[in-house]
Amino acid sequence: MNQDRKNFVVFAVIAALILFGWPLIQSKFFPSNPPATKIEGGKQVPVANSTANPTATTPAAIATARSCWPKPRAWRSTRRA
């Protein structure tokens, strides 16, 4: 019975470390959002959004994107006459 109690205490300590320690580790190694502003000369300046993914809507960009994909083939029956 003593070994069971010891195992339970070890389990409880490890579970508490995981439950309460994970948010701290996550915030340190996996930050949620980069800062939207930076301070230059004592004033806040907006940071350019370098992670933005602009959508290409020009006709040339659409044509280039379409040329990357193979053309669809017409459906053919595999049954031979």
mmCIF file of N, CA, C and O in Angstrom:
data_model
loop_
_atom_site.group_PDB
_atom_site.id
_atom_site.type_symbol
_atom_site.label_atom_id
_atom_site.label_comp_id
_atom_site.label_asym_id
_atom_site.label_seq_id
_atom_site.Cartn_x
_atom_site.Cartn_y
_atom_site.Cartn_z
ATOM 1 N N MET A 1 0.820 -1.193 0.000
ATOM 2 C CA MET A 1 0.000 0.000 0.000
ATOM 3 C C MET A 1 0.864 1.257 0.000
ATOM 4 O O MET A 1 0.479 2.260 -0.566
ATOM 5 N N ASN A 2 2.016 1.186 0.650
ATOM 6 C CA ASN A 2 2.910 2.340 0.733
ATOM 7 C C ASN A 2 3.439 2.719 -0.652
ATOM 8 O O ASN A 2 3.574 3.897 -0.969
ATOM 9 N N GLN A 3 3.740 1.712 -1.481
ATOM 10 C CA GLN A 3 4.238 1.973 -2.833
ATOM 11 C C GLN A 3 3.164 2.639 -3.692
ATOM 12 O O GLN A 3 3.466 3.514 -4.489
ATOM 13 N N ASP A 4 1.910 2.237 -3.507
ATOM 14 C CA ASP A 4 0.807 2.848 -4.256
ATOM 15 C C ASP A 4 0.662 4.320 -3.908
ATOM 16 O O ASP A 4 0.441 5.165 -4.782
ATOM 17 N N ARG A 5 0.800 4.641 -2.650
ATOM 18 C CA ARG A 5 0.691 6.032 -2.211
ATOM 19 C C ARG A 5 1.847 6.855 -2.788
ATOM 20 O O ARG A 5 1.661 7.985 -3.232
ATOM 21 N N LYS A 6 3.043 6.281 -2.788
ATOM 22 C CA LYS A 6 4.219 6.976 -3.335
ATOM 23 C C LYS A 6 4.020 7.225 -4.832
ATOM 24 O O LYS A 6 4.305 8.322 -5.332
ATOM 25 N N ASN A 7 3.509 6.218 -5.552
ATOM 26 C CA ASN A 7 3.271 6.377 -6.993
ATOM 27 C C ASN A 7 2.223 7.453 -7.264
ATOM 28 O O ASN A 7 2.346 8.228 -8.206
ATOM 29 N N PHE A 8 1.188 7.499 -6.422
ATOM 30 C CA PHE A 8 0.156 8.514 -6.605
ATOM 31 C C PHE A 8 0.713 9.912 -6.362
ATOM 32 O O PHE A 8 0.384 10.857 -7.091
ATOM 33 N N VAL A 9 1.549 10.072 -5.368
ATOM 34 C CA VAL A 9 2.143 11.386 -5.087
ATOM 35 C C VAL A 9 3.041 11.809 -6.252
ATOM 36 O O VAL A 9 3.000 12.970 -6.691
ATOM 37 N N VAL A 10 3.812 10.891 -6.775
ATOM 38 C CA VAL A 10 4.671 11.206 -7.926
ATOM 39 C C VAL A 10 3.805 11.592 -9.124
ATOM 40 O O VAL A 10 4.092 12.575 -9.823
ATOM 41 N N PHE A 11 2.735 10.860 -9.340
ATOM 42 C CA PHE A 11 1.821 11.184 -10.435
ATOM 43 C C PHE A 11 1.212 12.563 -10.251
ATOM 44 O O PHE A 11 1.137 13.353 -11.196
ATOM 45 N N ALA A 12 0.760 12.874 -9.038
ATOM 46 C CA ALA A 12 0.133 14.166 -8.776
ATOM 47 C C ALA A 12 1.116 15.315 -8.994
ATOM 48 O O ALA A 12 0.759 16.356 -9.563
ATOM 49 N N VAL A 13 2.345 15.142 -8.587
ATOM 50 C CA VAL A 13 3.353 16.200 -8.772
ATOM 51 C C VAL A 13 3.647 16.404 -10.258
ATOM 52 O O VAL A 13 3.695 17.537 -10.744
ATOM 53 N N ILE A 14 3.823 15.329 -10.990
ATOM 54 C CA ILE A 14 4.117 15.449 -12.427
ATOM 55 C C ILE A 14 2.927 16.048 -13.163
ATOM 56 O O ILE A 14 3.087 16.909 -14.035
ATOM 57 N N ALA A 15 1.718 15.629 -12.813
ATOM 58 C CA ALA A 15 0.529 16.179 -13.457
ATOM 59 C C ALA A 15 0.398 17.672 -13.173
ATOM 60 O O ALA A 15 0.061 18.466 -14.061
ATOM 61 N N ALA A 16 0.666 18.091 -11.928
ATOM 62 C CA ALA A 16 0.598 19.517 -11.587
ATOM 63 C C ALA A 16 1.653 20.308 -12.344
ATOM 64 O O ALA A 16 1.380 21.421 -12.822
ATOM 65 N N LEU A 17 2.856 19.763 -12.476
ATOM 66 C CA LEU A 17 3.905 20.451 -13.239
ATOM 67 C C LEU A 17 3.500 20.626 -14.695
ATOM 68 O O LEU A 17 3.717 21.686 -15.295
ATOM 69 N N ILE A 18 2.900 19.608 -15.261
ATOM 70 C CA ILE A 18 2.474 19.700 -16.658
ATOM 71 C C ILE A 18 1.329 20.701 -16.802
ATOM 72 O O ILE A 18 1.348 21.559 -17.686
ATOM 73 N N LEU A 19 0.336 20.612 -15.931
ATOM 74 C CA LEU A 19 -0.830 21.487 -16.049
ATOM 75 C C LEU A 19 -0.490 22.959 -15.835
ATOM 76 O O LEU A 19 -0.987 23.832 -16.539
ATOM 77 N N PHE A 20 0.352 23.234 -14.847
ATOM 78 C CA PHE A 20 0.655 24.629 -14.540
ATOM 79 C C PHE A 20 1.913 25.127 -15.233
ATOM 80 O O PHE A 20 2.107 26.330 -15.393
ATOM 81 N N GLY A 21 2.779 24.232 -15.660
ATOM 82 C CA GLY A 21 4.018 24.641 -16.307
ATOM 83 C C GLY A 21 3.897 24.810 -17.807
ATOM 84 O O GLY A 21 4.637 25.595 -18.412
ATOM 85 N N TRP A 22 2.976 24.090 -18.436
ATOM 86 C CA TRP A 22 2.845 24.166 -19.884
ATOM 87 C C TRP A 22 2.521 25.566 -20.385
ATOM 88 O O TRP A 22 3.140 26.017 -21.365
ATOM 89 N N PRO A 23 1.586 26.300 -19.786
ATOM 90 C CA PRO A 23 1.333 27.665 -20.278
ATOM 91 C C PRO A 23 2.571 28.560 -20.203
ATOM 92 O O PRO A 23 2.786 29.399 -21.076
ATOM 93 N N LEU A 24 3.391 28.367 -19.193
ATOM 94 C CA LEU A 24 4.618 29.170 -19.086
ATOM 95 C C LEU A 24 5.601 28.814 -20.194
ATOM 96 O O LEU A 24 6.191 29.693 -20.829
ATOM 97 N N ILE A 25 5.761 27.531 -20.440
ATOM 98 C CA ILE A 25 6.668 27.092 -21.508
ATOM 99 C C ILE A 25 6.127 27.521 -22.865
ATOM 100 O O ILE A 25 6.879 27.975 -23.729
ATOM 101 N N GLN A 26 4.829 27.392 -23.060
ATOM 102 C CA GLN A 26 4.224 27.752 -24.339
ATOM 103 C C GLN A 26 4.383 29.248 -24.619
ATOM 104 O O GLN A 26 4.688 29.644 -25.737
ATOM 105 N N SER A 27 4.177 30.081 -23.612
ATOM 106 C CA SER A 27 4.298 31.521 -23.839
ATOM 107 C C SER A 27 5.741 31.931 -24.093
ATOM 108 O O SER A 27 5.993 32.910 -24.787
ATOM 109 N N LYS A 28 6.695 31.183 -23.567
ATOM 110 C CA LYS A 28 8.103 31.529 -23.773
ATOM 111 C C LYS A 28 8.602 31.067 -25.152
ATOM 112 O O LYS A 28 9.244 31.818 -25.867
ATOM 113 N N PHE A 29 8.304 29.829 -25.519
ATOM 114 C CA PHE A 29 8.848 29.267 -26.752
ATOM 115 C C PHE A 29 7.917 29.401 -27.956
ATOM 116 O O PHE A 29 8.368 29.328 -29.090
ATOM 117 N N PHE A 30 6.630 29.564 -27.734
ATOM 118 C CA PHE A 30 5.671 29.692 -28.820
ATOM 119 C C PHE A 30 4.804 30.931 -28.600
ATOM 120 O O PHE A 30 3.631 30.824 -28.255
ATOM 121 N N PRO A 31 5.361 32.130 -28.789
ATOM 122 C CA PRO A 31 4.559 33.335 -28.538
ATOM 123 C C PRO A 31 3.371 33.405 -29.491
ATOM 124 O O PRO A 31 3.444 32.983 -30.644
ATOM 125 N N SER A 32 2.263 33.957 -28.987
ATOM 126 C CA SER A 32 1.034 33.950 -29.769
ATOM 127 C C SER A 32 1.068 34.952 -30.910
ATOM 128 O O SER A 32 0.767 34.626 -32.039
ATOM 129 N N ASN A 33 1.394 36.189 -30.650
ATOM 130 C CA ASN A 33 1.402 37.208 -31.695
ATOM 131 C C ASN A 33 2.621 38.102 -31.535
ATOM 132 O O ASN A 33 2.964 38.480 -30.423
ATOM 133 N N PRO A 34 3.250 38.485 -32.631
ATOM 134 C CA PRO A 34 4.338 39.450 -32.526
ATOM 135 C C PRO A 34 3.759 40.822 -32.202
ATOM 136 O O PRO A 34 2.583 41.084 -32.466
ATOM 137 N N PRO A 35 4.554 41.696 -31.633
ATOM 138 C CA PRO A 35 4.032 43.019 -31.301
ATOM 139 C C PRO A 35 3.626 43.787 -32.558
ATOM 140 O O PRO A 35 4.267 43.696 -33.599
ATOM 141 N N ALA A 36 2.534 44.540 -32.453
ATOM 142 C CA ALA A 36 2.031 45.295 -33.594
ATOM 143 C C ALA A 36 2.731 46.638 -33.726
ATOM 144 O O ALA A 36 2.659 47.268 -34.772
ATOM 145 N N THR A 37 3.390 47.090 -32.660
ATOM 146 C CA THR A 37 4.105 48.365 -32.695
ATOM 147 C C THR A 37 5.477 48.183 -32.084
ATOM 148 O O THR A 37 5.727 47.236 -31.342
ATOM 149 N N LYS A 38 6.361 49.097 -32.406
ATOM 150 C CA LYS A 38 7.672 49.131 -31.766
ATOM 151 C C LYS A 38 7.932 50.575 -31.336
ATOM 152 O O LYS A 38 7.313 51.516 -31.841
ATOM 153 N N ILE A 39 8.840 50.737 -30.416
ATOM 154 C CA ILE A 39 9.128 52.068 -29.882
ATOM 155 C C ILE A 39 10.416 52.572 -30.509
ATOM 156 O O ILE A 39 11.467 51.933 -30.405
ATOM 157 N N GLU A 40 10.325 53.698 -31.189
ATOM 158 C CA GLU A 40 11.485 54.355 -31.787
ATOM 159 C C GLU A 40 11.480 55.811 -31.362
ATOM 160 O O GLU A 40 10.528 56.537 -31.633
ATOM 161 N N GLY A 41 12.524 56.218 -30.714
ATOM 162 C CA GLY A 41 12.618 57.602 -30.281
ATOM 163 C C GLY A 41 11.559 57.976 -29.261
ATOM 164 O O GLY A 41 11.116 59.119 -29.214
ATOM 165 N N GLY A 42 11.121 57.017 -28.449
ATOM 166 C CA GLY A 42 10.133 57.288 -27.423
ATOM 167 C C GLY A 42 8.697 57.293 -27.928
ATOM 168 O O GLY A 42 7.785 57.583 -27.167
ATOM 169 N N LYS A 43 8.475 56.981 -29.189
ATOM 170 C CA LYS A 43 7.122 56.963 -29.743
ATOM 171 C C LYS A 43 6.827 55.578 -30.311
ATOM 172 O O LYS A 43 7.708 54.902 -30.827
ATOM 173 N N GLN A 44 5.556 55.198 -30.254
ATOM 174 C CA GLN A 44 5.159 53.925 -30.827
ATOM 175 C C GLN A 44 4.971 54.071 -32.328
ATOM 176 O O GLN A 44 4.292 54.975 -32.799
ATOM 177 N N VAL A 45 5.595 53.162 -33.063
ATOM 178 C CA VAL A 45 5.528 53.173 -34.518
ATOM 179 C C VAL A 45 4.960 51.828 -34.968
ATOM 180 O O VAL A 45 5.400 50.784 -34.499
ATOM 181 N N PRO A 46 3.950 51.823 -35.852
ATOM 182 C CA PRO A 46 3.418 50.535 -36.328
ATOM 183 C C PRO A 46 4.473 49.752 -37.103
ATOM 184 O O PRO A 46 5.259 50.310 -37.859
ATOM 185 N N VAL A 47 4.470 48.452 -36.895
ATOM 186 C CA VAL A 47 5.402 47.567 -37.577
ATOM 187 C C VAL A 47 4.747 47.098 -38.865
ATOM 188 O O VAL A 47 3.565 46.765 -38.896
ATOM 189 N N ALA A 48 5.518 47.071 -39.953
ATOM 190 C CA ALA A 48 4.988 46.565 -41.220
ATOM 191 C C ALA A 48 4.667 45.087 -41.068
ATOM 192 O O ALA A 48 5.428 44.332 -40.478
ATOM 193 N N ASN A 49 3.560 44.669 -41.601
ATOM 194 C CA ASN A 49 3.121 43.285 -41.493
ATOM 195 C C ASN A 49 3.827 42.461 -42.566
ATOM 196 O O ASN A 49 3.383 42.375 -43.704
ATOM 197 N N SER A 50 4.945 41.827 -42.173
ATOM 198 C CA SER A 50 5.712 41.049 -43.133
ATOM 199 C C SER A 50 5.134 39.655 -43.346
ATOM 200 O O SER A 50 5.524 38.957 -44.269
ATOM 201 N N THR A 51 4.209 39.244 -42.483
ATOM 202 C CA THR A 51 3.625 37.911 -42.625
ATOM 203 C C THR A 51 2.344 37.935 -43.446
ATOM 204 O O THR A 51 1.712 36.905 -43.604
ATOM 205 N N ALA A 52 1.979 39.090 -43.944
ATOM 206 C CA ALA A 52 0.749 39.181 -44.734
ATOM 207 C C ALA A 52 0.917 38.383 -46.017
ATOM 208 O O ALA A 52 1.970 38.366 -46.636
ATOM 209 N N ASN A 53 -0.126 37.737 -46.430
ATOM 210 C CA ASN A 53 -0.109 36.934 -47.639
ATOM 211 C C ASN A 53 -1.086 37.566 -48.631
ATOM 212 O O ASN A 53 -2.256 37.215 -48.663
ATOM 213 N N PRO A 54 -0.597 38.493 -49.449
ATOM 214 C CA PRO A 54 -1.513 39.157 -50.372
ATOM 215 C C PRO A 54 -2.033 38.185 -51.426
ATOM 216 O O PRO A 54 -1.319 37.322 -51.909
ATOM 217 N N THR A 55 -3.272 38.354 -51.756
ATOM 218 C CA THR A 55 -3.891 37.506 -52.763
ATOM 219 C C THR A 55 -3.608 38.084 -54.136
ATOM 220 O O THR A 55 -3.807 39.268 -54.382
ATOM 221 N N ALA A 56 -3.138 37.246 -55.011
ATOM 222 C CA ALA A 56 -2.840 37.693 -56.369
ATOM 223 C C ALA A 56 -4.131 37.685 -57.181
ATOM 224 O O ALA A 56 -4.710 36.643 -57.432
ATOM 225 N N THR A 57 -4.585 38.866 -57.566
ATOM 226 C CA THR A 57 -5.843 38.942 -58.301
ATOM 227 C C THR A 57 -5.661 39.524 -59.699
ATOM 228 O O THR A 57 -6.645 39.708 -60.410
ATOM 229 N N THR A 58 -4.440 39.798 -60.083
ATOM 230 C CA THR A 58 -4.243 40.329 -61.424
ATOM 231 C C THR A 58 -4.411 39.195 -62.434
ATOM 232 O O THR A 58 -4.141 38.033 -62.133
ATOM 233 N N PRO A 59 -4.832 39.493 -63.643
ATOM 234 C CA PRO A 59 -5.014 38.432 -64.644
ATOM 235 C C PRO A 59 -3.734 37.648 -64.924
ATOM 236 O O PRO A 59 -3.782 36.436 -65.124
ATOM 237 N N ALA A 60 -2.596 38.328 -64.924
ATOM 238 C CA ALA A 60 -1.339 37.620 -65.190
ATOM 239 C C ALA A 60 -1.022 36.632 -64.070
ATOM 240 O O ALA A 60 -0.564 35.506 -64.316
ATOM 241 N N ALA A 61 -1.270 37.021 -62.825
ATOM 242 C CA ALA A 61 -0.998 36.132 -61.700
ATOM 243 C C ALA A 61 -1.941 34.934 -61.705
ATOM 244 O O ALA A 61 -1.536 33.812 -61.401
ATOM 245 N N ILE A 62 -3.192 35.158 -62.073
ATOM 246 C CA ILE A 62 -4.154 34.062 -62.135
ATOM 247 C C ILE A 62 -3.781 33.085 -63.245
ATOM 248 O O ILE A 62 -3.834 31.872 -63.072
ATOM 249 N N ALA A 63 -3.355 33.604 -64.378
ATOM 250 C CA ALA A 63 -2.949 32.740 -65.486
ATOM 251 C C ALA A 63 -1.725 31.918 -65.106
ATOM 252 O O ALA A 63 -1.633 30.737 -65.441
ATOM 253 N N THR A 64 -0.795 32.529 -64.396
ATOM 254 C CA THR A 64 0.397 31.805 -63.966
ATOM 255 C C THR A 64 0.021 30.705 -62.974
ATOM 256 O O THR A 64 0.541 29.596 -63.052
ATOM 257 N N ALA A 65 -0.868 31.002 -62.069
ATOM 258 C CA ALA A 65 -1.292 30.002 -61.089
ATOM 259 C C ALA A 65 -2.024 28.852 -61.775
ATOM 260 O O ALA A 65 -1.849 27.692 -61.406
ATOM 261 N N ARG A 66 -2.827 29.148 -62.765
ATOM 262 C CA ARG A 66 -3.556 28.089 -63.474
ATOM 263 C C ARG A 66 -2.622 27.223 -64.300
ATOM 264 O O ARG A 66 -2.875 26.042 -64.499
ATOM 265 N N SER A 67 -1.531 27.803 -64.802
ATOM 266 C CA SER A 67 -0.617 27.027 -65.633
ATOM 267 C C SER A 67 0.181 26.023 -64.812
ATOM 268 O O SER A 67 0.766 25.104 -65.364
ATOM 269 N N CYS A 68 0.217 26.179 -63.508
ATOM 270 C CA CYS A 68 0.949 25.253 -62.647
ATOM 271 C C CYS A 68 0.222 23.934 -62.461
ATOM 272 O O CYS A 68 0.839 22.929 -62.157
ATOM 273 N N TRP A 69 -1.092 23.936 -62.591
ATOM 274 C CA TRP A 69 -1.882 22.749 -62.349
ATOM 275 C C TRP A 69 -2.091 21.987 -63.654
ATOM 276 O O TRP A 69 -2.245 22.584 -64.704
ATOM 277 N N PRO A 70 -2.108 20.657 -63.599
ATOM 278 C CA PRO A 70 -2.360 19.894 -64.823
ATOM 279 C C PRO A 70 -3.797 20.092 -65.296
ATOM 280 O O PRO A 70 -4.700 20.331 -64.504
ATOM 281 N N LYS A 71 -3.978 19.980 -66.581
ATOM 282 C CA LYS A 71 -5.310 20.144 -67.150
ATOM 283 C C LYS A 71 -6.138 18.899 -66.850
ATOM 284 O O LYS A 71 -5.643 17.780 -66.890
ATOM 285 N N PRO A 72 -7.417 19.076 -66.529
ATOM 286 C CA PRO A 72 -8.252 17.908 -66.213
ATOM 287 C C PRO A 72 -8.493 17.072 -67.465
ATOM 288 O O PRO A 72 -8.640 17.591 -68.567
ATOM 289 N N ARG A 73 -8.512 15.775 -67.266
ATOM 290 C CA ARG A 73 -8.769 14.861 -68.372
ATOM 291 C C ARG A 73 -10.242 14.489 -68.383
ATOM 292 O O ARG A 73 -10.899 14.448 -67.351
ATOM 293 N N ALA A 74 -10.735 14.191 -69.555
ATOM 294 C CA ALA A 74 -12.121 13.749 -69.667
ATOM 295 C C ALA A 74 -12.227 12.347 -69.082
ATOM 296 O O ALA A 74 -11.311 11.530 -69.183
ATOM 297 N N TRP A 75 -13.348 12.057 -68.464
ATOM 298 C CA TRP A 75 -13.542 10.760 -67.857
ATOM 299 C C TRP A 75 -13.696 9.712 -68.949
ATOM 300 O O TRP A 75 -14.423 9.900 -69.916
ATOM 301 N N ARG A 76 -12.949 8.621 -68.781
ATOM 302 C CA ARG A 76 -13.035 7.533 -69.749
ATOM 303 C C ARG A 76 -13.458 6.257 -69.052
ATOM 304 O O ARG A 76 -13.044 5.989 -67.919
ATOM 305 N N SER A 77 -14.218 5.477 -69.725
ATOM 306 C CA SER A 77 -14.622 4.199 -69.179
ATOM 307 C C SER A 77 -13.479 3.225 -69.293
ATOM 308 O O SER A 77 -12.771 3.182 -70.290
ATOM 309 N N THR A 78 -13.281 2.418 -68.252
ATOM 310 C CA THR A 78 -12.213 1.416 -68.295
ATOM 311 C C THR A 78 -12.701 0.111 -68.909
ATOM 312 O O THR A 78 -11.901 -0.786 -69.140
ATOM 313 N N ARG A 79 -13.977 0.018 -69.214
ATOM 314 C CA ARG A 79 -14.536 -1.192 -69.789
ATOM 315 C C ARG A 79 -14.248 -1.217 -71.287
ATOM 316 O O ARG A 79 -14.437 -0.248 -71.987
ATOM 317 N N ARG A 80 -13.781 -2.339 -71.742
ATOM 318 C CA ARG A 80 -13.475 -2.464 -73.172
ATOM 319 C C ARG A 80 -14.581 -3.220 -73.878
ATOM 320 O O ARG A 80 -15.149 -4.159 -73.351
ATOM 321 N N ALA A 81 -14.791 -2.839 -75.098
ATOM 322 C CA ALA A 81 -15.872 -3.481 -75.870
ATOM 323 C C ALA A 81 -15.423 -4.791 -76.459
ATOM 324 O O ALA A 81 -14.352 -5.133 -76.638
#
